[in-house]
Tab-separated table of C-alpha atoms and ligand atoms in Angstrom:
chain	number	residue	atom	x	y	z
A	1	MET	CA	165.575	4.842	0.323
A	2	GLU	CA	167.366	7.800	-0.260
A	3	ILE	CA	169.513	9.530	2.778
A	4	GLY	CA	169.476	13.461	2.816
A	5	LEU	CA	172.663	14.985	5.145
A	6	PHE	CA	170.987	18.817	5.841
A	7	GLN	CA	173.053	20.963	8.128
A	8	ASP	CA	169.978	21.885	10.494
A	9	ALA	CA	166.300	21.173	11.320
A	10	SER	CA	165.555	24.739	8.961
A	11	SER	CA	167.005	23.522	5.744
A	12	ALA	CA	166.011	20.253	5.437
A	13	SER	CA	162.385	21.950	6.242
A	14	LEU	CA	163.250	24.355	3.964
A	15	TYR	CA	163.531	21.317	1.443
A	16	ALA	CA	160.405	19.358	2.414
A	17	ALA	CA	158.434	22.530	1.974
A	18	ASP	CA	160.135	22.434	-1.529
A	19	ILE	CA	158.876	18.652	-2.548
A	20	VAL	CA	155.555	19.439	-1.321
A	21	GLY	CA	155.186	23.360	-3.087
A	22	ALA	CA	156.853	21.460	-6.542
A	23	LEU	CA	154.033	18.529	-5.893
A	24	ILE	CA	150.931	20.847	-5.830
A	25	SER	CA	152.742	23.265	-8.829
A	26	PHE	CA	152.526	19.943	-11.171
A	27	LYS	CA	149.498	18.456	-9.185
A	28	PRO	CA	147.260	21.031	-7.791
A	29	ASN	CA	145.050	18.902	-6.378
A	30	ALA	CA	147.807	16.394	-4.863
A	31	VAL	CA	146.598	14.159	-1.968
A	32	LEU	CA	149.303	14.585	1.148
A	33	GLY	CA	149.970	12.294	3.974
A	34	LEU	CA	150.514	14.461	7.241
A	35	ALA	CA	152.387	13.411	10.375
A	36	SER	CA	151.983	15.611	13.438
A	37	GLY	CA	154.780	15.971	16.676
A	38	GLY	CA	157.056	18.083	16.692
A	39	THR	CA	159.484	17.454	13.988
A	40	PRO	CA	157.508	18.528	10.936
A	41	ILE	CA	156.686	22.387	12.669
A	42	LYS	CA	159.018	23.962	10.398
A	43	LEU	CA	157.738	22.874	7.770
A	44	TYR	CA	154.184	23.643	8.357
A	45	GLN	CA	156.182	27.239	9.220
A	46	GLU	CA	157.131	27.047	6.101
A	47	LEU	CA	154.346	26.100	3.801
A	48	VAL	CA	151.934	28.635	5.483
A	49	LYS	CA	154.565	31.507	4.835
A	50	ARG	CA	155.130	30.486	1.226
A	51	HIS	CA	151.171	30.461	1.270
A	52	LYS	CA	150.573	33.860	2.338
A	53	VAL	CA	154.243	35.708	0.310
A	54	GLU	CA	153.724	33.242	-2.346
A	55	GLY	CA	150.442	32.334	-2.675
A	56	LEU	CA	150.768	28.598	-2.075
A	57	ASP	CA	147.476	27.347	-3.456
A	58	PHE	CA	146.313	24.963	-0.674
A	59	SER	CA	142.584	24.299	-2.256
A	60	SER	CA	142.994	21.638	-4.318
A	61	VAL	CA	144.443	19.674	-2.026
A	62	THR	CA	143.115	17.084	0.075
A	63	VAL	CA	145.264	15.480	3.384
A	64	PHE	CA	144.832	12.755	5.802
A	65	ILE	CA	146.467	12.618	9.225
A	66	LEU	CA	147.795	9.748	9.805
A	67	ASP	CA	146.335	9.309	13.495
A	68	GLU	CA	144.562	10.283	16.118
A	69	TYR	CA	144.769	9.833	21.009
A	70	LEU	CA	141.512	7.434	21.104
A	71	GLY	CA	139.443	9.264	23.472
A	72	LEU	CA	140.086	13.475	22.823
A	73	GLY	CA	137.954	15.102	20.295
A	74	LYS	CA	138.963	17.619	18.156
A	75	GLU	CA	138.135	20.112	20.525
A	76	ASN	CA	140.666	19.292	23.021
A	77	LEU	CA	144.023	20.845	22.590
A	78	ASN	CA	146.228	17.595	22.953
A	79	SER	CA	144.659	16.451	19.616
A	80	PHE	CA	146.140	16.315	16.456
A	81	TYR	CA	143.254	17.826	14.752
A	82	SER	CA	143.888	20.374	17.138
A	83	TYR	CA	147.564	20.402	16.247
A	84	TYR	CA	146.886	20.158	12.758
A	85	ASN	CA	144.725	23.492	13.232
A	86	GLU	CA	147.167	25.137	14.739
A	87	ASN	CA	150.293	24.914	12.596
A	88	LEU	CA	148.317	24.093	9.200
A	89	PHE	CA	144.405	24.437	8.426
A	90	SER	CA	143.675	27.655	9.891
A	91	HIS	CA	146.728	29.611	8.243
A	92	THR	CA	145.951	28.081	3.907
A	93	ASN	CA	143.805	27.956	2.265
A	94	LEU	CA	143.105	24.357	2.246
A	95	ASN	CA	139.132	23.147	1.515
A	96	ARG	CA	138.051	22.080	4.482
A	97	SER	CA	135.961	19.033	2.624
A	98	ARG	CA	139.193	18.297	1.406
A	99	ILE	CA	141.098	17.592	5.525
A	100	HIS	CA	140.244	13.871	5.982
A	101	VAL	CA	140.230	13.499	10.133
A	102	LEU	CA	140.558	10.428	12.319
A	103	ASP	CA	137.960	11.128	14.747
A	104	GLY	CA	139.493	10.567	18.064
A	105	LYS	CA	135.825	9.857	19.749
A	106	ILE	CA	134.058	7.759	17.220
A	107	GLU	CA	131.675	5.427	19.118
A	108	ASP	CA	132.415	2.164	15.733
A	109	VAL	CA	136.372	3.169	15.652
A	110	LYS	CA	136.379	-0.243	13.368
A	111	GLU	CA	133.774	1.115	11.421
A	112	HIS	CA	135.443	5.031	11.151
A	113	CYS	CA	139.352	2.762	10.090
A	114	LYS	CA	137.064	0.839	7.165
A	115	ALA	CA	136.232	4.844	6.052
A	116	TYR	CA	139.536	6.213	6.448
A	117	GLU	CA	140.896	3.630	3.743
A	118	GLU	CA	137.719	3.565	1.927
A	119	GLU	CA	138.202	7.682	1.196
A	120	ILE	CA	141.909	7.414	0.421
A	121	ARG	CA	141.498	5.214	-2.089
A	122	LYS	CA	138.244	7.736	-3.181
A	123	ALA	CA	141.062	10.086	-2.949
A	124	GLY	CA	142.961	8.261	-5.907
A	125	GLY	CA	146.036	7.373	-3.144
A	126	ILE	CA	147.872	9.068	-1.262
A	127	ASP	CA	150.562	11.212	-3.637
A	128	LEU	CA	153.224	12.498	-0.771
A	129	GLN	CA	153.427	10.806	2.647
A	130	ILE	CA	154.883	13.456	5.745
A	131	LEU	CA	157.281	10.915	8.045
A	132	GLY	CA	157.821	11.228	11.665
A	133	ILE	CA	159.955	8.564	13.193
A	134	GLY	CA	159.260	7.784	16.930
A	135	SER	CA	162.141	6.808	19.409
A	136	ASN	CA	160.667	3.119	19.313
A	137	GLY	CA	160.971	3.015	15.432
A	138	HIS	CA	157.182	3.745	15.231
A	139	ILE	CA	156.232	5.805	12.186
A	140	GLY	CA	152.311	6.516	12.854
A	141	PHE	CA	151.735	4.651	16.039
A	142	ASN	CA	152.786	1.323	13.997
A	143	GLU	CA	154.559	0.215	17.685
A	144	PRO	CA	157.189	-2.274	17.655
A	145	THR	CA	155.691	-5.064	16.411
A	146	SER	CA	153.102	-3.610	14.337
A	147	SER	CA	151.956	-5.949	11.481
A	148	LEU	CA	154.439	-4.798	8.106
A	149	VAL	CA	150.898	-4.878	6.088
A	150	SER	CA	148.905	-3.508	8.943
A	151	ARG	CA	145.517	-0.996	7.938
A	152	THR	CA	144.137	1.871	9.993
A	153	ARG	CA	143.498	0.486	13.467
A	154	ILE	CA	143.135	1.031	17.227
A	155	LYS	CA	147.002	0.783	18.502
A	156	THR	CA	147.735	0.565	21.921
A	157	LEU	CA	150.978	3.163	22.792
A	158	THR	CA	154.056	1.761	24.869
A	159	ARG	CA	155.222	2.992	27.446
A	160	GLN	CA	157.764	4.638	24.986
A	161	THR	CA	155.568	6.616	23.686
A	162	CYS	CA	153.228	7.384	26.314
A	163	LEU	CA	156.942	9.201	27.899
A	164	ASP	CA	157.965	10.563	24.672
A	165	ASN	CA	154.224	12.714	24.822
A	166	VAL	CA	154.896	13.303	28.467
A	167	ALA	CA	155.062	16.575	28.024
A	168	SER	CA	152.011	17.682	26.298
A	169	PHE	CA	149.803	16.227	28.567
A	170	GLY	CA	151.729	17.386	31.601
A	171	SER	CA	151.784	13.779	33.530
A	172	LEU	CA	152.045	10.381	32.451
A	173	THR	CA	148.608	9.261	33.901
A	174	GLU	CA	146.958	12.035	31.361
A	175	VAL	CA	148.089	10.341	28.368
A	176	PRO	CA	146.063	8.355	26.147
A	177	GLN	CA	146.698	4.770	26.335
A	178	HIS	CA	145.493	3.842	22.876
A	179	ALA	CA	145.251	5.809	19.206
A	180	ILE	CA	143.951	4.812	15.678
A	181	THR	CA	146.282	4.973	13.315
A	182	MET	CA	147.066	4.323	9.862
A	183	GLY	CA	148.714	0.778	9.475
A	184	ILE	CA	152.174	0.358	8.036
A	185	GLY	CA	150.796	-1.268	4.271
A	186	THR	CA	148.084	1.885	4.351
A	187	ILE	CA	151.508	4.175	4.658
A	188	MET	CA	153.647	1.783	2.239
A	189	GLU	CA	150.949	2.598	-0.900
A	190	CYS	CA	151.748	6.124	-0.681
A	191	ARG	CA	153.167	6.989	-4.173
A	192	ALA	CA	156.510	8.987	-2.204
A	193	CYS	CA	157.092	9.369	1.363
A	194	MET	CA	159.791	11.650	2.870
A	195	LEU	CA	160.800	11.086	6.783
A	196	LEU	CA	161.863	13.770	8.955
A	197	ALA	CA	163.738	12.917	12.260
A	198	PHE	CA	166.021	15.710	14.080
A	199	GLY	CA	168.438	15.467	16.564
A	200	GLY	CA	171.120	13.589	18.411
A	201	SER	CA	168.322	11.418	20.440
A	202	LYS	CA	166.891	9.854	17.312
A	203	SER	CA	170.289	8.913	15.680
A	204	SER	CA	170.332	5.604	16.921
A	205	ILE	CA	166.918	4.814	15.734
A	206	VAL	CA	167.470	5.846	12.579
A	207	ALA	CA	170.370	4.108	12.312
A	208	LYS	CA	168.671	0.631	12.987
A	209	ALA	CA	165.672	2.035	10.745
A	210	VAL	CA	167.421	3.107	7.826
A	211	GLU	CA	171.031	0.766	7.383
A	212	GLY	CA	169.543	-2.323	10.285
A	213	PRO	CA	167.693	-5.587	9.429
A	214	ILE	CA	163.876	-4.886	8.406
A	215	SER	CA	162.121	-6.149	11.574
A	216	ALA	CA	158.200	-5.405	12.716
A	217	MET	CA	160.652	-4.076	16.031
A	218	ILE	CA	161.349	-0.899	14.001
A	219	PRO	CA	158.790	-0.496	12.195
A	220	ALA	CA	160.080	2.616	10.099
A	221	SER	CA	163.500	-0.113	9.143
A	222	ILE	CA	159.978	-0.928	5.971
A	223	LEU	CA	160.155	1.798	4.123
A	224	GLN	CA	163.601	0.713	2.852
A	225	MET	CA	160.886	-1.704	1.247
A	226	HIS	CA	159.721	1.150	-0.601
A	227	PRO	CA	160.698	2.463	-3.927
A	228	CYS	CA	160.152	6.199	-3.538
A	229	VAL	CA	161.538	7.528	-0.351
A	230	GLN	CA	163.848	10.258	1.150
A	231	VAL	CA	165.329	10.704	4.474
A	232	LEU	CA	165.797	14.224	5.895
A	233	LEU	CA	168.056	14.088	8.271
A	234	ASP	CA	170.513	16.753	10.874
A	235	GLN	CA	174.045	16.263	11.657
A	236	GLY	CA	172.262	15.126	14.852
A	237	ALA	CA	170.285	12.660	14.263
A	238	ALA	CA	173.021	11.172	10.890
A	239	THR	CA	175.253	10.802	14.046
A	240	ASP	CA	175.011	6.860	14.754
A	241	LEU	CA	174.743	6.544	10.216
A	242	GLU	CA	177.683	3.551	8.987
A	243	MET	CA	177.685	5.354	5.331
A	244	LYS	CA	177.136	8.666	6.582
A	245	GLU	CA	180.368	9.650	3.908
A	246	TYR	CA	178.028	7.448	0.809
A	247	TYR	CA	175.242	9.332	2.071
A	248	GLU	CA	176.740	13.179	1.983
A	249	HIS	CA	178.278	12.421	-1.885
A	250	GLN	CA	174.446	11.077	-2.435
A	251	VAL	CA	172.715	14.330	-2.082
A	252	GLN	CA	173.433	15.741	-6.098
A	253	ASN	CA	170.240	15.737	-7.666
A	254	PHE	CA	168.426	14.611	-4.481
A	255	LYS	CA	165.400	17.825	-5.028
A	256	GLU	CA	165.556	16.264	-8.962
A	257	ASN	CA	165.403	12.358	-8.188
A	258	MET	CA	162.239	12.730	-5.832
A	259	LEU	CA	160.816	15.250	-8.404
A	260	LEU	CA	161.336	13.246	-11.065
A	261	ARG	CA	159.613	10.297	-9.202
A	262	MET	CA	156.602	11.986	-7.992
A	263	ARG	CA	155.736	12.953	-11.626
A	264	ALA	CA	156.542	9.599	-13.351
B	301	F6R	C1	153.178	11.737	14.693
B	301	F6R	C2	153.427	10.908	14.504
B	301	F6R	C3	154.258	10.086	15.011
B	301	F6R	C4	155.271	10.659	15.293
B	301	F6R	C5	156.694	10.673	16.324
B	301	F6R	C6	157.613	11.169	16.274
B	301	F6R	O1	151.603	12.084	13.658
B	301	F6R	O2	152.386	9.996	13.764
B	301	F6R	O3	154.794	8.648	13.705
B	301	F6R	O4	155.837	11.870	13.781
B	301	F6R	O5	156.455	9.983	17.618
B	301	F6R	O6	157.234	12.569	17.298
B	301	F6R	P1	158.165	14.153	17.102
B	301	F6R	O7	158.237	14.496	15.899
B	301	F6R	O8	157.790	14.421	18.000
B	301	F6R	O9	159.486	13.611	17.456
């Protein structure tokens, strides 16, 4: 695990866009795993900009989204499908047939999850997974106590996660109680991964995930076992880290390390 401390969320997002851009340049048919939420919005804005200004070409790129609220259809403005459409899909030349989403309205969820796993396999696996971290340590919607080898499935959301998302829904009763999410085992099979966390409100959970023991109570901590993970933090999210000085030093060759490992 490599920890990158950046001046602010913007510079971390520019770095993440550099990595995604480099991956697409050397592998035009790259497979990306995408996270929603507030954290990666600047990254997506930057990717859209690079597509429009520099011609970054998404036409052969395949994407898989991490999760979706159960019960919300594509047309629902709070669905993650709407989020990606608004922030990325509709502003790039991503080929619709290469966009893989979870359907919150699906009747046979079990079959849908199985098919999603199969689609990831058929696409050759995920080259680069983008992740955020929930205030309770979740990745995707793998809430604390999720099996560390879980696959794509339904999860019940914790009260904390519902509270964290209340702003988009207006009231707690409107927040869906369940979601479909890639499992932790599914996420761990990606070839490389970037976890982004910004702001002081994430500092305590980031320290637990990065420097604490691996535990199903902090699902993101399993990333310590992944051979190619970079954690991109702004100053606020890094506040509680014990080995901050070491990470500051480690930032040299940070990009080269990631690119080398992704090419391997
Ligand atoms: C979103 C997702 C979640 C978020 C996490 C952080 O697809 O899977 O794990 O990454 O809840 O959300 P933000 O970025 O809004 O703080």
